[in-house]
Amino acid sequence: MSVVPKEAIEVIAQSIGITNLSPDVALALAPDVEYRVREIMQEAIKCMRHSRRTTLTTDDVDSALKLRNVEPIYGFASGDSLRFKRAAGHKDLFYIDDKDVEFKDLFIIADHGLTEGGVPGDHILRLSELGVDPRKLVHRRGDPETRHVRRKKLVIEAPLPKAPLDVSLTSHWLAIEGIQPAIPENAPSEASADGKKSESKEDGLPMDIKLPVKHVISRELKLYFEKITELTKNRSWSIIFKQALVSLATDSGLHPLVPYFIYFISDEVTRNLNNFSLLFALMRLAQSLIQNPHIHIEPYLHQLMPSIITCLVAKRLGSRTSDNHWELRNFAANLVASICKRFGHVYHNLHPRVTKTLVHAFLDPTKAFPQHYGAIQGLAALGPSVVCLLILPNLEPYMQLLEPEMQLEKQKNEMRRHEAWRVYGALMCAAGQCMHERLKKFRGVFSPPSRAVLRSNGKIAAMMTNKRKASTDNLMQQPPLKKLATDGSMGAMSMNSMQVDMQGAAAGFATGIGASHAGISSMSRQLSSEQLSGRELGGQTGKTSSVLAQAWKENMDAGHLVSSLFEFFGQSMFSFTPKPELSFFL
Amino acid sequence: MDEENILKFVSAYLKKKGFKQTEHAFQEELQHSKTTNSSSSQISSNSQFDPDIAKQILSFAESENGPTRYQDGYSKLRSWTYSSLDLYRNELLRVLYPVFIHYFMDLVANGHLQEARSFFNSFREDHEIMHLRDLQKLEGVLSPSHLEEMEFAHSLRQSKVNIKMCQYSYELLLQFLHKTQSTTILGIINEHINFRVYPGQPSSISDDTEVVTLTGSSQDAINQVNEKEIHWGLLEDSLEERLEKTGGLTSDSEKAEGENKEPDWDDNKKKPVEGGKQGSSIKKLKKDKAAGAAGKPTRSETTTVVMAPRVKPELALPTVSAEVEQSILEDLRNRVQLSIVALPSVSLYTFVNTHNGLNCSSISSDGSLVAAGFSDSSLKVWDMAKLGQQSVDSGLQGDSETTPNEFGTSGGKRSYTLFQGHSGPVYSATFSPLGDFILSSSADSTIRLWSTKLNANLVCYKGHNYPVWDVQYSPVGHYFASASHDRTARIWSMDRIQPLRILAGHLSDVDCLQWHANCNYIATGSSDKTVRLWDVQSGECVRIFIGHRSMILSLAMSPDGRYMASGDEDGAIMMWDLLSGRCVTPLMGHTSSVWTLAFSCEGSLLASGSADCTVKLWDVTSSTKVSRTEDNFLGGIFYLQLGFYRNSSF
């Protein structure tokens, strides 16, 4: 009849040493026990309310007992919030999930020599206090073959638990003039309609419900966004647009607008592939956004990348022939490279995905030359190692494809020939950079363009002469070689000499390397050619110094690379060899 | 029915009940009457026109032998009421609950414990919605001795419940009881129910709240109490009044603004505190309204408000220095009036890492200090000015590495001032109006006075015998009141260690209290589900507000002194008219305990914070309907504390 069965009373009585409790007494006590327990719990609930809680804790019971002038039951208090688990098979029976801690996790038994039978008394005492037979521990952990009772030292291994964090106070705006701002601290307003949520709160169980947050941006930001998009669409070459780009790249408060901008870019790119100026403006916009240190653009990269890649390898960009889509592709290539460089380590698959897309575009012979050009530029911008791995192995077949297109006899279409030359220039530039990186590594030994090779390629060289003018134009249109420019050891010097070299190579490479040069550069050029010829000799005869031999051995690969590149590009490759005079000046 | 039989039953009854003397006297008298008058006309006539009594006696004798009759009787009454006409059902249903609990207690008192338990369990569900907490209390009663020990049961047994009923319902009930010969029910009804029969149609509203609540005195006494005169007006010659009189003459700059000078109202500040998930984060909210915000109340609006009558203070009020007066006036002038069209801004303070230990919080009236009481007996005070500074400094530290880790939390320096002195959980803390003192009440039954200037404990007030649940400064300072588990509220002044008044009368813990705006009255809310209003001067109870169904947790007084709001454990908020002692409107919306309530300074908005993780704003002026619900929190436990905030520059 009472919730407390009389057996419980009997058990308790036995546990405190009363063995002769008559059943009648137990029967009479049971309802009283229930009454007292209920009374205490009602007091405990009062204490709970005054502690502004909705979950009853052991502390509440303790304070209720104190209210009744009863000694509280010590040892059950818990600082943590309790996690209740439902007992299986019972609807309303809960228990606290109390983890069992492995004894061996707490204590480690360290051996301290073997003293026969020398188990210090205090250690046994301590272990037996814990309810553990020390010998068992020894046997479990010790070597089975030793029969010695080892002296063990009890060490508490577990580090001290971290001190709980101190109370602190934070503040935020819950409502501004009655309207709840959509900031992370505030729960989304839809939560109120969610009946389930309030229910879960009732029983105080921790629950994590995330609801979609409606994005609200301030009026100022809206205006800003509208202004920027208007500028991008209509006045992308005005000064004010440049200022806007600067603002985009530096302002700190733009983060709420990022998703809108990303959407704007991708939307406009897909719709306006024939509007060249808009595409360029959009790419500039993207670049500014990426540059902004205050914007956390990472989560939006997957939306942004397709647009940029499109601007890199699309079949047609812009509607008129006058549109310099090559420049746009170069721009996009650099953008891709900068993104890969900055986020490559965070986005594991960013690098592979980009390169895969580009290589696909590059290796597909059905794609147009501008697409190939974009792919090559993109790969080249990703760095010499990418070029080395992905372009160079495919260089030979590709050149076979490209060569007929470049020749006046075979390709009558002026436009197409021009494109082919563009691609040729891009390839050369990429390969050259790659080679430069390789050769730069060892000083003193420079790529020896053997005259033999040169001569054997006389045919191509002759052909080159024909096309010299076109090639020169192309070369001049190449963007400044970023790799070199950024190379700290080279600096402006290298740029200078490169330009000069290019001119030189283009002007008269049929007559040899040491042709007409002017000023200092001609001096140094002379030096280099002398050295080159000397080395060439050494390379062929094997009478070279040991240093050179060593270098050659180490860089046989590079040597092969260089010679094979010469097969394809002829002497224009010279321009990419690091110059010894640079090291002199440095 | 034969005369002989009746006599037999009567004597049998007397014998059974053990009324030996009565029986003896009865027999004697019987003998006497028999010998003297062979034909006793009196008895015969009695028996003729009162056969009912005989029947009743008969059935009563029968009923003695079976406790199962109780269950039958009750289930009969129950099914009868449920099947009665809709029109009268509501009224008749009210009878069920008292009959139920008294039946149960009768059974327990007679020692039929098994039957009592089964009876209780079989009909318990009927009353759970309305009387869950009472049932929980009664459930544990398992022996006659418990009945006597338990105060609740004791008072139930002794008091009568009032049931209002229309004439026809009453007659229906009596008819039924006679027809079924339910003498036990009749007995209970006679003993414990006080019918107030009124002519006419039955009332449609089932406001049976009076049945629920025990007041320890009869309804008439309550009515008497509630008829006492109270002066709800504001203090005369208060600063606000002076401001209103002087109007715009206070400031040159405001003169320039022309007519648009509002005698602005106080910024309302609310400070709810939330224990977030797992109670680890506690949020606290403060409402304030920046000066010059959108809503521009005009002068005419404020004057149309019925001016509160002015009353003289009954207490000797402390004097206010001219400087302080000036600053208060300045604040009053800068107030922006809040209303349904000009909602306040809310700043929420969140306590993090409290480990379930935060019990209460309070914000000083200028908003510069925040105090929080913890279960570990400590009181912690944060300086809000430093709070902002700290973050700035830590930012600097990140930039330049030059700042020593003075502000770093790892550096060991606390961001708050720790007040230690209590030896039990701190249940309440309150700032003096000027913010230079803090009072805290604790489970160690003491109240301590702390100085925020000296950061030290000044006085320990001992008087209560049990945990002090609440302490509140009076609006003028100097005086304060405390509420305790010992069922009393006490009024103190800062300079005496003995209480000035002891307000006794509640039947259970006094859980919360609030001063009236004019300092002449104190309202107390109790676990006995009543709110009482006490006269500070005489210490008498002047109003009893009955209507809540569970323990009162929070109280707020409207700034004009006319209304009071009280929130209970179930989430109900009630607005009371102090003058009439009646509930104006119940404000239903919260689903869990209402921890805190606060009026805006012009009294048009009421804010409530609840354990259901919401802060709700209620429009009090427009017939006090729910105007707006806002502000949901992520956390599980939620705790609010409200205060008033004067400094609009914050």
PDB file of N, CA and C in Angstrom, chain A residues 449-521:
ATOM      1  N   PRO A 449      72.810  24.839 -73.531  1.00  0.00           N
ATOM      2  CA  PRO A 449      72.141  24.579 -74.807  1.00  0.00           C
ATOM      3  C   PRO A 449      73.208  24.203 -75.833  1.00  0.00           C
ATOM      4  N   SER A 450      73.247  22.990 -76.125  1.00  0.00           N
ATOM      5  CA  SER A 450      74.324  22.526 -77.013  1.00  0.00           C
ATOM      6  C   SER A 450      74.063  22.988 -78.442  1.00  0.00           C
ATOM      7  N   ARG A 451      75.075  23.389 -79.023  1.00  0.00           N
ATOM      8  CA  ARG A 451      74.946  23.840 -80.394  1.00  0.00           C
ATOM      9  C   ARG A 451      74.495  22.697 -81.302  1.00  0.00           C
ATOM     10  N   ALA A 452      74.959  21.533 -80.879  1.00  0.00           N
ATOM     11  CA  ALA A 452      74.567  20.371 -81.675  1.00  0.00           C
ATOM     12  C   ALA A 452      73.057  20.252 -81.710  1.00  0.00           C
ATOM     13  N   VAL A 453      72.516  20.373 -80.566  1.00  0.00           N
ATOM     14  CA  VAL A 453      71.057  20.287 -80.478  1.00  0.00           C
ATOM     15  C   VAL A 453      70.436  21.383 -81.316  1.00  0.00           C
ATOM     16  N   LEU A 454      71.038  22.530 -81.124  1.00  0.00           N
ATOM     17  CA  LEU A 454      70.508  23.675 -81.843  1.00  0.00           C
ATOM     18  C   LEU A 454      70.539  23.430 -83.348  1.00  0.00           C
ATOM     19  N   ARG A 455      71.638  22.920 -83.726  1.00  0.00           N
ATOM     20  CA  ARG A 455      71.786  22.707 -85.168  1.00  0.00           C
ATOM     21  C   ARG A 455      70.841  21.630 -85.666  1.00  0.00           C
ATOM     22  N   SER A 456      70.773  20.634 -84.858  1.00  0.00           N
ATOM     23  CA  SER A 456      69.877  19.554 -85.298  1.00  0.00           C
ATOM     24  C   SER A 456      68.449  20.056 -85.433  1.00  0.00           C
ATOM     25  N   ASN A 457      68.215  21.102 -84.718  1.00  0.00           N
ATOM     26  CA  ASN A 457      66.869  21.668 -84.794  1.00  0.00           C
ATOM     27  C   ASN A 457      66.801  22.840 -85.751  1.00  0.00           C
ATOM     28  N   GLY A 458      67.752  22.866 -86.578  1.00  0.00           N
ATOM     29  CA  GLY A 458      67.834  23.988 -87.488  1.00  0.00           C
ATOM     30  C   GLY A 458      66.554  24.262 -88.242  1.00  0.00           C
ATOM     31  N   LYS A 459      65.923  23.192 -88.520  1.00  0.00           N
ATOM     32  CA  LYS A 459      64.671  23.312 -89.247  1.00  0.00           C
ATOM     33  C   LYS A 459      63.670  24.178 -88.488  1.00  0.00           C
ATOM     34  N   ILE A 460      63.513  23.766 -87.318  1.00  0.00           N
ATOM     35  CA  ILE A 460      62.555  24.513 -86.503  1.00  0.00           C
ATOM     36  C   ILE A 460      63.018  25.939 -86.334  1.00  0.00           C
ATOM     37  N   ALA A 461      64.326  26.052 -86.124  1.00  0.00           N
ATOM     38  CA  ALA A 461      64.880  27.381 -85.930  1.00  0.00           C
ATOM     39  C   ALA A 461      64.599  28.256 -87.136  1.00  0.00           C
ATOM     40  N   ALA A 462      64.762  27.659 -88.291  1.00  0.00           N
ATOM     41  CA  ALA A 462      64.494  28.408 -89.501  1.00  0.00           C
ATOM     42  C   ALA A 462      63.035  28.819 -89.582  1.00  0.00           C
ATOM     43  N   MET A 463      62.262  27.860 -89.215  1.00  0.00           N
ATOM     44  CA  MET A 463      60.828  28.141 -89.213  1.00  0.00           C
ATOM     45  C   MET A 463      60.522  29.272 -88.236  1.00  0.00           C
ATOM     46  N   MET A 464      61.231  29.221 -87.129  1.00  0.00           N
ATOM     47  CA  MET A 464      61.036  30.244 -86.117  1.00  0.00           C
ATOM     48  C   MET A 464      61.323  31.621 -86.679  1.00  0.00           C
ATOM     49  N   THR A 465      62.363  31.686 -87.455  1.00  0.00           N
ATOM     50  CA  THR A 465      62.729  32.961 -88.009  1.00  0.00           C
ATOM     51  C   THR A 465      61.583  33.565 -88.796  1.00  0.00           C
ATOM     52  N   ASN A 466      60.948  32.695 -89.485  1.00  0.00           N
ATOM     53  CA  ASN A 466      59.804  33.175 -90.251  1.00  0.00           C
ATOM     54  C   ASN A 466      58.763  33.806 -89.346  1.00  0.00           C
ATOM     55  N   LYS A 467      58.564  33.126 -88.309  1.00  0.00           N
ATOM     56  CA  LYS A 467      57.471  33.562 -87.426  1.00  0.00           C
ATOM     57  C   LYS A 467      57.950  34.511 -86.347  1.00  0.00           C
ATOM     58  N   ARG A 468      59.156  34.967 -86.530  1.00  0.00           N
ATOM     59  CA  ARG A 468      59.780  35.710 -85.451  1.00  0.00           C
ATOM     60  C   ARG A 468      58.899  36.845 -84.947  1.00  0.00           C
ATOM     61  N   LYS A 469      58.406  37.582 -85.887  1.00  0.00           N
ATOM     62  CA  LYS A 469      57.660  38.782 -85.505  1.00  0.00           C
ATOM     63  C   LYS A 469      56.479  38.422 -84.609  1.00  0.00           C
ATOM     64  N   ALA A 470      55.721  37.437 -85.088  1.00  0.00           N
ATOM     65  CA  ALA A 470      54.545  37.030 -84.319  1.00  0.00           C
ATOM     66  C   ALA A 470      54.963  36.587 -82.931  1.00  0.00           C
ATOM     67  N   SER A 471      56.007  35.798 -82.930  1.00  0.00           N
ATOM     68  CA  SER A 471      56.426  35.257 -81.636  1.00  0.00           C
ATOM     69  C   SER A 471      56.877  36.372 -80.718  1.00  0.00           C
ATOM     70  N   THR A 472      57.552  37.340 -81.275  1.00  0.00           N
ATOM     71  CA  THR A 472      58.003  38.454 -80.452  1.00  0.00           C
ATOM     72  C   THR A 472      56.806  39.156 -79.832  1.00  0.00           C
ATOM     73  N   ASP A 473      55.817  39.391 -80.655  1.00  0.00           N
ATOM     74  CA  ASP A 473      54.615  40.051 -80.139  1.00  0.00           C
ATOM     75  C   ASP A 473      54.038  39.260 -78.980  1.00  0.00           C
ATOM     76  N   ASN A 474      53.924  37.984 -79.263  1.00  0.00           N
ATOM     77  CA  ASN A 474      53.358  37.137 -78.206  1.00  0.00           C
ATOM     78  C   ASN A 474      54.159  37.220 -76.928  1.00  0.00           C
ATOM     79  N   LEU A 475      55.436  37.127 -77.130  1.00  0.00           N
ATOM     80  CA  LEU A 475      56.289  37.117 -75.943  1.00  0.00           C
ATOM     81  C   LEU A 475      56.157  38.414 -75.185  1.00  0.00           C
ATOM     82  N   MET A 476      56.084  39.479 -75.928  1.00  0.00           N
ATOM     83  CA  MET A 476      55.991  40.756 -75.252  1.00  0.00           C
ATOM     84  C   MET A 476      54.665  40.904 -74.516  1.00  0.00           C
ATOM     85  N   GLN A 477      53.725  40.204 -75.040  1.00  0.00           N
ATOM     86  CA  GLN A 477      52.428  40.328 -74.376  1.00  0.00           C
ATOM     87  C   GLN A 477      52.318  39.444 -73.148  1.00  0.00           C
ATOM     88  N   GLN A 478      53.252  38.579 -72.987  1.00  0.00           N
ATOM     89  CA  GLN A 478      53.193  37.758 -71.766  1.00  0.00           C
ATOM     90  C   GLN A 478      53.233  38.669 -70.548  1.00  0.00           C
ATOM     91  N   PRO A 479      52.474  38.334 -69.603  1.00  0.00           N
ATOM     92  CA  PRO A 479      52.531  39.156 -68.384  1.00  0.00           C
ATOM     93  C   PRO A 479      53.919  39.028 -67.785  1.00  0.00           C
ATOM     94  N   PRO A 480      54.308  40.011 -67.100  1.00  0.00           N
ATOM     95  CA  PRO A 480      55.608  39.940 -66.433  1.00  0.00           C
ATOM     96  C   PRO A 480      55.690  38.624 -65.680  1.00  0.00           C
ATOM     97  N   LEU A 481      56.785  38.021 -65.778  1.00  0.00           N
ATOM     98  CA  LEU A 481      56.886  36.675 -65.207  1.00  0.00           C
ATOM     99  C   LEU A 481      56.843  36.751 -63.692  1.00  0.00           C
ATOM    100  N   LYS A 482      55.712  36.357 -63.235  1.00  0.00           N
ATOM    101  CA  LYS A 482      55.442  36.537 -61.816  1.00  0.00           C
ATOM    102  C   LYS A 482      56.441  35.771 -60.967  1.00  0.00           C
ATOM    103  N   LYS A 483      56.703  34.587 -61.413  1.00  0.00           N
ATOM    104  CA  LYS A 483      57.572  33.743 -60.605  1.00  0.00           C
ATOM    105  C   LYS A 483      58.907  34.419 -60.355  1.00  0.00           C
ATOM    106  N   LEU A 484      59.402  34.951 -61.419  1.00  0.00           N
ATOM    107  CA  LEU A 484      60.691  35.593 -61.294  1.00  0.00           C
ATOM    108  C   LEU A 484      60.584  36.862 -60.484  1.00  0.00           C
ATOM    109  N   ALA A 485      59.542  37.546 -60.747  1.00  0.00           N
ATOM    110  CA  ALA A 485      59.386  38.824 -60.072  1.00  0.00           C
ATOM    111  C   ALA A 485      59.322  38.621 -58.570  1.00  0.00           C
ATOM    112  N   THR A 486      58.629  37.590 -58.173  1.00  0.00           N
ATOM    113  CA  THR A 486      58.463  37.389 -56.744  1.00  0.00           C
ATOM    114  C   THR A 486      59.678  36.719 -56.125  1.00  0.00           C
ATOM    115  N   ASP A 487      60.483  36.183 -56.934  1.00  0.00           N
ATOM    116  CA  ASP A 487      61.668  35.527 -56.394  1.00  0.00           C
ATOM    117  C   ASP A 487      62.564  36.575 -55.744  1.00  0.00           C
ATOM    118  N   GLY A 488      62.759  36.409 -54.457  1.00  0.00           N
ATOM    119  CA  GLY A 488      63.467  37.428 -53.693  1.00  0.00           C
ATOM    120  C   GLY A 488      64.894  37.631 -54.184  1.00  0.00           C
ATOM    121  N   SER A 489      65.534  36.573 -54.565  1.00  0.00           N
ATOM    122  CA  SER A 489      66.948  36.687 -54.914  1.00  0.00           C
ATOM    123  C   SER A 489      67.129  37.374 -56.260  1.00  0.00           C
ATOM    124  N   MET A 490      66.096  37.389 -57.021  1.00  0.00           N
ATOM    125  CA  MET A 490      66.219  37.977 -58.347  1.00  0.00           C
ATOM    126  C   MET A 490      65.886  39.460 -58.334  1.00  0.00           C
ATOM    127  N   GLY A 491      64.700  39.746 -57.896  1.00  0.00           N
ATOM    128  CA  GLY A 491      64.317  41.147 -57.820  1.00  0.00           C
ATOM    129  C   GLY A 491      64.192  41.776 -59.198  1.00  0.00           C
ATOM    130  N   ALA A 492      64.358  43.059 -59.180  1.00  0.00           N
ATOM    131  CA  ALA A 492      64.141  43.820 -60.404  1.00  0.00           C
ATOM    132  C   ALA A 492      65.196  43.493 -61.458  1.00  0.00           C
ATOM    133  N   MET A 493      66.333  43.154 -60.977  1.00  0.00           N
ATOM    134  CA  MET A 493      67.420  42.835 -61.898  1.00  0.00           C
ATOM    135  C   MET A 493      67.015  41.767 -62.894  1.00  0.00           C
ATOM    136  N   SER A 494      66.473  40.745 -62.341  1.00  0.00           N
ATOM    137  CA  SER A 494      66.125  39.623 -63.201  1.00  0.00           C
ATOM    138  C   SER A 494      65.101  40.061 -64.240  1.00  0.00           C
ATOM    139  N   MET A 495      64.205  40.856 -63.799  1.00  0.00           N
ATOM    140  CA  MET A 495      63.195  41.355 -64.716  1.00  0.00           C
ATOM    141  C   MET A 495      63.851  42.057 -65.891  1.00  0.00           C
ATOM    142  N   ASN A 496      64.727  42.933 -65.518  1.00  0.00           N
ATOM    143  CA  ASN A 496      65.435  43.696 -66.529  1.00  0.00           C
ATOM    144  C   ASN A 496      66.094  42.787 -67.541  1.00  0.00           C
ATOM    145  N   SER A 497      66.883  41.916 -66.994  1.00  0.00           N
ATOM    146  CA  SER A 497      67.672  41.081 -67.887  1.00  0.00           C
ATOM    147  C   SER A 497      66.766  40.179 -68.712  1.00  0.00           C
ATOM    148  N   MET A 498      65.690  39.770 -68.098  1.00  0.00           N
ATOM    149  CA  MET A 498      64.773  38.930 -68.847  1.00  0.00           C
ATOM    150  C   MET A 498      64.252  39.659 -70.074  1.00  0.00           C
ATOM    151  N   GLN A 499      63.846  40.879 -69.817  1.00  0.00           N
ATOM    152  CA  GLN A 499      63.299  41.642 -70.928  1.00  0.00           C
ATOM    153  C   GLN A 499      64.337  41.756 -72.035  1.00  0.00           C
ATOM    154  N   VAL A 500      65.485  42.093 -71.605  1.00  0.00           N
ATOM    155  CA  VAL A 500      66.565  42.298 -72.565  1.00  0.00           C
ATOM    156  C   VAL A 500      66.826  40.999 -73.320  1.00  0.00           C
ATOM    157  N   ASP A 501      66.853  39.935 -72.544  1.00  0.00           N
ATOM    158  CA  ASP A 501      67.115  38.637 -73.151  1.00  0.00           C
ATOM    159  C   ASP A 501      66.072  38.300 -74.195  1.00  0.00           C
ATOM    160  N   MET A 502      64.885  38.549 -73.818  1.00  0.00           N
ATOM    161  CA  MET A 502      63.805  38.232 -74.741  1.00  0.00           C
ATOM    162  C   MET A 502      63.979  38.989 -76.035  1.00  0.00           C
ATOM    163  N   GLN A 503      64.274  40.265 -75.828  1.00  0.00           N
ATOM    164  CA  GLN A 503      64.495  41.066 -77.026  1.00  0.00           C
ATOM    165  C   GLN A 503      65.608  40.461 -77.841  1.00  0.00           C
ATOM    166  N   GLY A 504      66.646  40.171 -77.141  1.00  0.00           N
ATOM    167  CA  GLY A 504      67.819  39.648 -77.823  1.00  0.00           C
ATOM    168  C   GLY A 504      67.510  38.375 -78.581  1.00  0.00           C
ATOM    169  N   ALA A 505      66.859  37.502 -77.893  1.00  0.00           N
ATOM    170  CA  ALA A 505      66.568  36.214 -78.494  1.00  0.00           C
ATOM    171  C   ALA A 505      65.693  36.387 -79.721  1.00  0.00           C
ATOM    172  N   ALA A 506      64.773  37.276 -79.581  1.00  0.00           N
ATOM    173  CA  ALA A 506      63.848  37.475 -80.686  1.00  0.00           C
ATOM    174  C   ALA A 506      64.540  38.186 -81.852  1.00  0.00           C
ATOM    175  N   ALA A 507      65.414  39.089 -81.491  1.00  0.00           N
ATOM    176  CA  ALA A 507      66.009  39.935 -82.536  1.00  0.00           C
ATOM    177  C   ALA A 507      66.898  39.117 -83.482  1.00  0.00           C
ATOM    178  N   GLY A 508      67.718  38.338 -82.902  1.00  0.00           N
ATOM    179  CA  GLY A 508      68.593  37.646 -83.858  1.00  0.00           C
ATOM    180  C   GLY A 508      69.185  36.378 -83.316  1.00  0.00           C
ATOM    181  N   PHE A 509      68.373  35.454 -83.040  1.00  0.00           N
ATOM    182  CA  PHE A 509      68.978  34.256 -82.462  1.00  0.00           C
ATOM    183  C   PHE A 509      69.581  33.348 -83.540  1.00  0.00           C
ATOM    184  N   ALA A 510      69.262  33.633 -84.774  1.00  0.00           N
ATOM    185  CA  ALA A 510      69.841  32.808 -85.833  1.00  0.00           C
ATOM    186  C   ALA A 510      71.354  32.960 -85.883  1.00  0.00           C
ATOM    187  N   THR A 511      71.813  34.123 -85.507  1.00  0.00           N
ATOM    188  CA  THR A 511      73.254  34.362 -85.572  1.00  0.00           C
ATOM    189  C   THR A 511      73.978  33.879 -84.331  1.00  0.00           C
ATOM    190  N   GLY A 512      73.300  33.444 -83.428  1.00  0.00           N
ATOM    191  CA  GLY A 512      73.957  32.948 -82.209  1.00  0.00           C
ATOM    192  C   GLY A 512      73.543  33.716 -80.986  1.00  0.00           C
ATOM    193  N   ILE A 513      74.077  33.269 -79.907  1.00  0.00           N
ATOM    194  CA  ILE A 513      73.615  33.847 -78.649  1.00  0.00           C
ATOM    195  C   ILE A 513      74.261  35.201 -78.414  1.00  0.00           C
ATOM    196  N   GLY A 514      75.513  35.221 -78.614  1.00  0.00           N
ATOM    197  CA  GLY A 514      76.209  36.454 -78.286  1.00  0.00           C
ATOM    198  C   GLY A 514      76.042  37.519 -79.346  1.00  0.00           C
ATOM    199  N   ALA A 515      74.868  37.752 -79.785  1.00  0.00           N
ATOM    200  CA  ALA A 515      74.581  38.726 -80.835  1.00  0.00           C
ATOM    201  C   ALA A 515      74.597  40.135 -80.278  1.00  0.00           C
ATOM    202  N   SER A 516      73.852  40.976 -80.903  1.00  0.00           N
ATOM    203  CA  SER A 516      73.937  42.383 -80.522  1.00  0.00           C
ATOM    204  C   SER A 516      73.208  42.660 -79.214  1.00  0.00           C
ATOM    205  N   HIS A 517      73.929  43.211 -78.317  1.00  0.00           N
ATOM    206  CA  HIS A 517      73.330  43.633 -77.051  1.00  0.00           C
ATOM    207  C   HIS A 517      73.853  44.986 -76.707  1.00  0.00           C
ATOM    208  N   ALA A 518      73.179  45.604 -75.835  1.00  0.00           N
ATOM    209  CA  ALA A 518      73.588  46.973 -75.519  1.00  0.00           C
ATOM    210  C   ALA A 518      73.887  47.124 -74.045  1.00  0.00           C
ATOM    211  N   GLY A 519      74.806  48.001 -73.766  1.00  0.00           N
ATOM    212  CA  GLY A 519      75.076  48.392 -72.374  1.00  0.00           C
ATOM    213  C   GLY A 519      75.617  47.259 -71.540  1.00  0.00           C
ATOM    214  N   ILE A 520      75.232  47.351 -70.320  1.00  0.00           N
ATOM    215  CA  ILE A 520      75.735  46.405 -69.325  1.00  0.00           C
ATOM    216  C   ILE A 520      75.287  44.991 -69.653  1.00  0.00           C
ATOM    217  N   SER A 521      74.052  44.951 -70.081  1.00  0.00           N
ATOM    218  CA  SER A 521      73.495  43.632 -70.307  1.00  0.00           C
ATOM    219  C   SER A 521      74.264  42.901 -71.413  1.00  0.00           C
TER     220      SER A 521
END
